[in-house]
Amino acid sequence: MSFGQIFAIVLATFVAMEFVAWSSHKYIMHGWGWGWHRDHHEPHDHTLEKNDLYGLVGAAMSISMFAIGSPLVLGASAWEPGTWIGLGILLYGIVYTLIHDGLIHQRYFRWVPKRGYAKRLVQAHKLHHATIGKEGGVSFGFVFARDPVVLKQELKAQREAGIAVVREALG
């Protein structure tokens, strides 16, 4: 494979992982997988959360793709794009961990952005945490954040429709 093909696969996988993360967050974590995700939405003083188990699921996806692409594992049956898909998943996981756990939830470092896209990410995720329970909510993505003004309007509409219980006044 050429460098261009490899780069395209890694980049496409990275972008696709935001959709996988968004849909998993909305329909699994806030659905039947709420048991693992609940502690992420509730105050606690633990270093680890059950929610961190979802990171192991992502790691298993990446490792599986590396294995599918590895001649050492599958010999002549190896599928080379698997390696690069695994790398795209791994890179997304690293960026997710730095942004979500590090920047937004301040688990690894303390920095509160005052402007720019980093501030938008923090605001969008805080609005995600503005609801109580698994129902309703906004901003289920992790790397690409929508306009917080629009998200506030959506939360207000959900509250008025009785879809979501909102934790705080939205201004």
PDB file of C-alpha atoms in Angstrom:
ATOM      1  CA  MET A   1       0.000   0.000   0.000  1.00  0.00           C
ATOM      2  CA  SER A   2       1.162   3.535  -0.687  1.00  0.00           C
ATOM      3  CA  PHE A   3       1.597   6.136   2.032  1.00  0.00           C
ATOM      4  CA  GLY A   4      -1.404   8.011   0.611  1.00  0.00           C
ATOM      5  CA  GLN A   5      -3.632   4.942   0.894  1.00  0.00           C
ATOM      6  CA  ILE A   6      -2.427   4.254   4.433  1.00  0.00           C
ATOM      7  CA  PHE A   7      -2.980   7.889   5.460  1.00  0.00           C
ATOM      8  CA  ALA A   8      -6.479   7.857   3.930  1.00  0.00           C
ATOM      9  CA  ILE A   9      -7.430   4.684   5.808  1.00  0.00           C
ATOM     10  CA  VAL A  10      -6.104   5.996   9.136  1.00  0.00           C
ATOM     11  CA  LEU A  11      -7.840   9.371   8.679  1.00  0.00           C
ATOM     12  CA  ALA A  12     -11.139   7.837   7.515  1.00  0.00           C
ATOM     13  CA  THR A  13     -11.081   5.469  10.490  1.00  0.00           C
ATOM     14  CA  PHE A  14     -10.381   8.322  12.906  1.00  0.00           C
ATOM     15  CA  VAL A  15     -13.337  10.306  11.529  1.00  0.00           C
ATOM     16  CA  ALA A  16     -15.577   7.213  11.493  1.00  0.00           C
ATOM     17  CA  MET A  17     -14.720   6.581  15.143  1.00  0.00           C
ATOM     18  CA  GLU A  18     -16.373   9.862  16.116  1.00  0.00           C
ATOM     19  CA  PHE A  19     -19.608   8.516  14.606  1.00  0.00           C
ATOM     20  CA  VAL A  20     -19.070   5.154  16.358  1.00  0.00           C
ATOM     21  CA  ALA A  21     -18.396   6.987  19.645  1.00  0.00           C
ATOM     22  CA  TRP A  22     -21.395   9.319  19.186  1.00  0.00           C
ATOM     23  CA  SER A  23     -23.835   6.517  18.400  1.00  0.00           C
ATOM     24  CA  SER A  24     -22.415   4.243  21.127  1.00  0.00           C
ATOM     25  CA  HIS A  25     -22.637   7.074  23.641  1.00  0.00           C
ATOM     26  CA  LYS A  26     -26.208   7.994  22.712  1.00  0.00           C
ATOM     27  CA  TYR A  27     -27.739   4.558  22.168  1.00  0.00           C
ATOM     28  CA  ILE A  28     -25.625   2.188  24.289  1.00  0.00           C
ATOM     29  CA  MET A  29     -24.146   4.243  27.139  1.00  0.00           C
ATOM     30  CA  HIS A  30     -27.403   6.181  27.582  1.00  0.00           C
ATOM     31  CA  GLY A  31     -29.428   3.044  26.825  1.00  0.00           C
ATOM     32  CA  TRP A  32     -28.875  -0.562  27.839  1.00  0.00           C
ATOM     33  CA  GLY A  33     -25.230   0.156  28.826  1.00  0.00           C
ATOM     34  CA  TRP A  34     -26.168   2.828  31.379  1.00  0.00           C
ATOM     35  CA  GLY A  35     -24.969   0.542  34.194  1.00  0.00           C
ATOM     36  CA  TRP A  36     -21.349   1.137  33.137  1.00  0.00           C
ATOM     37  CA  HIS A  37     -21.877   4.811  32.226  1.00  0.00           C
ATOM     38  CA  ARG A  38     -23.963   6.026  35.182  1.00  0.00           C
ATOM     39  CA  ASP A  39     -21.059   6.710  37.535  1.00  0.00           C
ATOM     40  CA  HIS A  40     -19.579   9.045  34.925  1.00  0.00           C
ATOM     41  CA  HIS A  41     -22.637  11.285  35.364  1.00  0.00           C
ATOM     42  CA  GLU A  42     -22.723  11.154  39.162  1.00  0.00           C
ATOM     43  CA  PRO A  43     -20.361  12.771  41.676  1.00  0.00           C
ATOM     44  CA  HIS A  44     -17.782  10.385  43.153  1.00  0.00           C
ATOM     45  CA  ASP A  45     -14.276  10.395  44.565  1.00  0.00           C
ATOM     46  CA  HIS A  46     -12.963   7.288  42.794  1.00  0.00           C
ATOM     47  CA  THR A  47      -9.950   7.420  40.486  1.00  0.00           C
ATOM     48  CA  LEU A  48     -11.535   4.921  38.104  1.00  0.00           C
ATOM     49  CA  GLU A  49     -15.126   4.633  36.934  1.00  0.00           C
ATOM     50  CA  LYS A  50     -17.102   1.691  35.578  1.00  0.00           C
ATOM     51  CA  ASN A  51     -17.415   3.932  32.516  1.00  0.00           C
ATOM     52  CA  ASP A  52     -13.683   3.375  31.904  1.00  0.00           C
ATOM     53  CA  LEU A  53     -14.585  -0.171  30.821  1.00  0.00           C
ATOM     54  CA  TYR A  54     -15.763   1.359  27.542  1.00  0.00           C
ATOM     55  CA  GLY A  55     -12.121   2.267  26.877  1.00  0.00           C
ATOM     56  CA  LEU A  56     -11.294  -1.427  27.074  1.00  0.00           C
ATOM     57  CA  VAL A  57     -13.951  -2.089  24.430  1.00  0.00           C
ATOM     58  CA  GLY A  58     -12.256   0.476  22.159  1.00  0.00           C
ATOM     59  CA  ALA A  59      -8.866  -1.086  22.867  1.00  0.00           C
ATOM     60  CA  ALA A  60     -10.236  -4.525  21.972  1.00  0.00           C
ATOM     61  CA  MET A  61     -11.523  -3.129  18.657  1.00  0.00           C
ATOM     62  CA  SER A  62      -8.099  -1.668  17.857  1.00  0.00           C
ATOM     63  CA  ILE A  63      -6.177  -4.788  18.916  1.00  0.00           C
ATOM     64  CA  SER A  64      -8.535  -6.978  16.866  1.00  0.00           C
ATOM     65  CA  MET A  65      -7.898  -4.907  13.757  1.00  0.00           C
ATOM     66  CA  PHE A  66      -4.123  -5.007  14.345  1.00  0.00           C
ATOM     67  CA  ALA A  67      -4.407  -8.809  14.614  1.00  0.00           C
ATOM     68  CA  ILE A  68      -6.458  -9.050  11.397  1.00  0.00           C
ATOM     69  CA  GLY A  69      -3.765  -7.021   9.625  1.00  0.00           C
ATOM     70  CA  SER A  70      -0.819  -8.911  11.062  1.00  0.00           C
ATOM     71  CA  PRO A  71       0.957 -11.631   9.063  1.00  0.00           C
ATOM     72  CA  LEU A  72       2.442 -12.757  12.393  1.00  0.00           C
ATOM     73  CA  VAL A  73      -1.041 -13.619  13.616  1.00  0.00           C
ATOM     74  CA  LEU A  74      -2.866 -14.684  10.456  1.00  0.00           C
ATOM     75  CA  GLY A  75      -0.026 -15.469   8.084  1.00  0.00           C
ATOM     76  CA  ALA A  76      -0.998 -15.223   4.418  1.00  0.00           C
ATOM     77  CA  SER A  77      -4.631 -14.574   5.455  1.00  0.00           C
ATOM     78  CA  ALA A  78      -3.695 -11.210   6.972  1.00  0.00           C
ATOM     79  CA  TRP A  79      -5.588  -8.193   5.617  1.00  0.00           C
ATOM     80  CA  GLU A  80      -3.184  -5.228   5.569  1.00  0.00           C
ATOM     81  CA  PRO A  81      -5.838  -2.482   5.874  1.00  0.00           C
ATOM     82  CA  GLY A  82      -6.689  -3.993   9.273  1.00  0.00           C
ATOM     83  CA  THR A  83      -3.394  -2.685  10.626  1.00  0.00           C
ATOM     84  CA  TRP A  84      -4.178   0.859   9.507  1.00  0.00           C
ATOM     85  CA  ILE A  85      -7.770   0.694  10.734  1.00  0.00           C
ATOM     86  CA  GLY A  86      -6.386  -0.457  14.093  1.00  0.00           C
ATOM     87  CA  LEU A  87      -4.027   2.528  14.080  1.00  0.00           C
ATOM     88  CA  GLY A  88      -6.913   4.932  13.329  1.00  0.00           C
ATOM     89  CA  ILE A  89      -8.910   3.486  16.244  1.00  0.00           C
ATOM     90  CA  LEU A  90      -5.844   3.749  18.508  1.00  0.00           C
ATOM     91  CA  LEU A  91      -5.235   7.391  17.533  1.00  0.00           C
ATOM     92  CA  TYR A  92      -8.884   8.240  18.154  1.00  0.00           C
ATOM     93  CA  GLY A  93      -8.635   6.589  21.578  1.00  0.00           C
ATOM     94  CA  ILE A  94      -5.571   8.650  22.454  1.00  0.00           C
ATOM     95  CA  VAL A  95      -7.213  11.910  21.323  1.00  0.00           C
ATOM     96  CA  TYR A  96     -10.431  10.953  23.141  1.00  0.00           C
ATOM     97  CA  THR A  97      -8.517  10.263  26.348  1.00  0.00           C
ATOM     98  CA  LEU A  98      -6.594  13.538  26.165  1.00  0.00           C
ATOM     99  CA  ILE A  99      -9.679  15.625  25.320  1.00  0.00           C
ATOM    100  CA  HIS A 100     -12.466  13.933  27.272  1.00  0.00           C
ATOM    101  CA  ASP A 101     -10.676  12.636  30.341  1.00  0.00           C
ATOM    102  CA  GLY A 102      -7.826  15.154  30.371  1.00  0.00           C
ATOM    103  CA  LEU A 103      -9.170  18.494  29.155  1.00  0.00           C
ATOM    104  CA  ILE A 104     -12.897  18.222  29.867  1.00  0.00           C
ATOM    105  CA  HIS A 105     -12.946  16.208  33.100  1.00  0.00           C
ATOM    106  CA  GLN A 106      -9.457  17.293  34.239  1.00  0.00           C
ATOM    107  CA  ARG A 107      -8.427  13.773  35.250  1.00  0.00           C
ATOM    108  CA  TYR A 108      -4.802  14.193  34.061  1.00  0.00           C
ATOM    109  CA  PHE A 109      -4.078  17.902  33.925  1.00  0.00           C
ATOM    110  CA  ARG A 110      -5.588  21.264  34.886  1.00  0.00           C
ATOM    111  CA  TRP A 111      -6.246  23.717  32.084  1.00  0.00           C
ATOM    112  CA  VAL A 112      -9.438  25.626  31.452  1.00  0.00           C
ATOM    113  CA  PRO A 113      -9.482  27.046  27.917  1.00  0.00           C
ATOM    114  CA  LYS A 114     -10.651  30.643  27.639  1.00  0.00           C
ATOM    115  CA  ARG A 115     -11.401  30.673  23.898  1.00  0.00           C
ATOM    116  CA  GLY A 116     -11.348  28.716  20.682  1.00  0.00           C
ATOM    117  CA  TYR A 117     -12.349  25.183  19.863  1.00  0.00           C
ATOM    118  CA  ALA A 118     -11.056  23.761  23.154  1.00  0.00           C
ATOM    119  CA  LYS A 119     -13.469  26.039  25.045  1.00  0.00           C
ATOM    120  CA  ARG A 120     -16.287  24.928  22.724  1.00  0.00           C
ATOM    121  CA  LEU A 121     -15.517  21.256  23.479  1.00  0.00           C
ATOM    122  CA  VAL A 122     -15.615  21.894  27.231  1.00  0.00           C
ATOM    123  CA  GLN A 123     -18.874  23.882  27.003  1.00  0.00           C
ATOM    124  CA  ALA A 124     -20.570  21.262  24.816  1.00  0.00           C
ATOM    125  CA  HIS A 125     -19.644  18.440  27.171  1.00  0.00           C
ATOM    126  CA  LYS A 126     -20.739  20.400  30.239  1.00  0.00           C
ATOM    127  CA  LEU A 127     -24.108  20.775  28.532  1.00  0.00           C
ATOM    128  CA  HIS A 128     -24.122  17.000  28.003  1.00  0.00           C
ATOM    129  CA  HIS A 129     -23.731  16.613  31.770  1.00  0.00           C
ATOM    130  CA  ALA A 130     -26.511  19.161  32.473  1.00  0.00           C
ATOM    131  CA  THR A 131     -29.174  16.433  32.443  1.00  0.00           C
ATOM    132  CA  ILE A 132     -30.011  14.124  35.315  1.00  0.00           C
ATOM    133  CA  GLY A 133     -30.273  10.473  34.332  1.00  0.00           C
ATOM    134  CA  LYS A 134     -29.916   8.802  30.977  1.00  0.00           C
ATOM    135  CA  GLU A 135     -32.909  10.370  29.199  1.00  0.00           C
ATOM    136  CA  GLY A 136     -32.583  13.254  26.771  1.00  0.00           C
ATOM    137  CA  GLY A 137     -29.334  15.152  26.574  1.00  0.00           C
ATOM    138  CA  VAL A 138     -27.179  16.747  23.908  1.00  0.00           C
ATOM    139  CA  SER A 139     -23.618  16.556  22.613  1.00  0.00           C
ATOM    140  CA  PHE A 140     -22.883  12.836  22.527  1.00  0.00           C
ATOM    141  CA  GLY A 141     -19.732  13.228  20.438  1.00  0.00           C
ATOM    142  CA  PHE A 142     -16.268  13.606  21.894  1.00  0.00           C
ATOM    143  CA  VAL A 143     -13.996  15.318  19.372  1.00  0.00           C
ATOM    144  CA  PHE A 144     -16.359  17.329  17.177  1.00  0.00           C
ATOM    145  CA  ALA A 145     -18.503  19.721  19.229  1.00  0.00           C
ATOM    146  CA  ARG A 146     -21.583  21.588  18.056  1.00  0.00           C
ATOM    147  CA  ASP A 147     -22.305  25.222  18.908  1.00  0.00           C
ATOM    148  CA  PRO A 148     -23.139  25.525  22.644  1.00  0.00           C
ATOM    149  CA  VAL A 149     -25.846  28.117  21.886  1.00  0.00           C
ATOM    150  CA  VAL A 150     -27.698  25.555  19.745  1.00  0.00           C
ATOM    151  CA  LEU A 151     -27.157  22.840  22.362  1.00  0.00           C
ATOM    152  CA  LYS A 152     -28.679  25.090  25.070  1.00  0.00           C
ATOM    153  CA  GLN A 153     -31.736  25.626  22.884  1.00  0.00           C
ATOM    154  CA  GLU A 154     -32.099  21.870  22.374  1.00  0.00           C
ATOM    155  CA  LEU A 155     -31.821  21.220  26.120  1.00  0.00           C
ATOM    156  CA  LYS A 156     -34.417  23.898  26.847  1.00  0.00           C
ATOM    157  CA  ALA A 157     -36.796  22.292  24.336  1.00  0.00           C
ATOM    158  CA  GLN A 158     -36.193  18.836  25.869  1.00  0.00           C
ATOM    159  CA  ARG A 159     -36.892  20.201  29.354  1.00  0.00           C
ATOM    160  CA  GLU A 160     -40.107  21.909  28.193  1.00  0.00           C
ATOM    161  CA  ALA A 161     -41.234  18.709  26.422  1.00  0.00           C
ATOM    162  CA  GLY A 162     -40.536  16.620  29.543  1.00  0.00           C
ATOM    163  CA  ILE A 163     -37.880  14.566  27.756  1.00  0.00           C
ATOM    164  CA  ALA A 164     -34.977  15.565  29.984  1.00  0.00           C
ATOM    165  CA  VAL A 165     -34.509  16.725  33.550  1.00  0.00           C
ATOM    166  CA  VAL A 166     -31.968  19.529  33.391  1.00  0.00           C
ATOM    167  CA  ARG A 167     -29.606  19.942  36.330  1.00  0.00           C
ATOM    168  CA  GLU A 168     -29.074  23.704  36.103  1.00  0.00           C
ATOM    169  CA  ALA A 169     -30.515  26.849  34.550  1.00  0.00           C
ATOM    170  CA  LEU A 170     -29.357  27.257  30.980  1.00  0.00           C
ATOM    171  CA  GLY A 171     -29.334  31.048  30.932  1.00  0.00           C
TER     172      GLY A 171
END
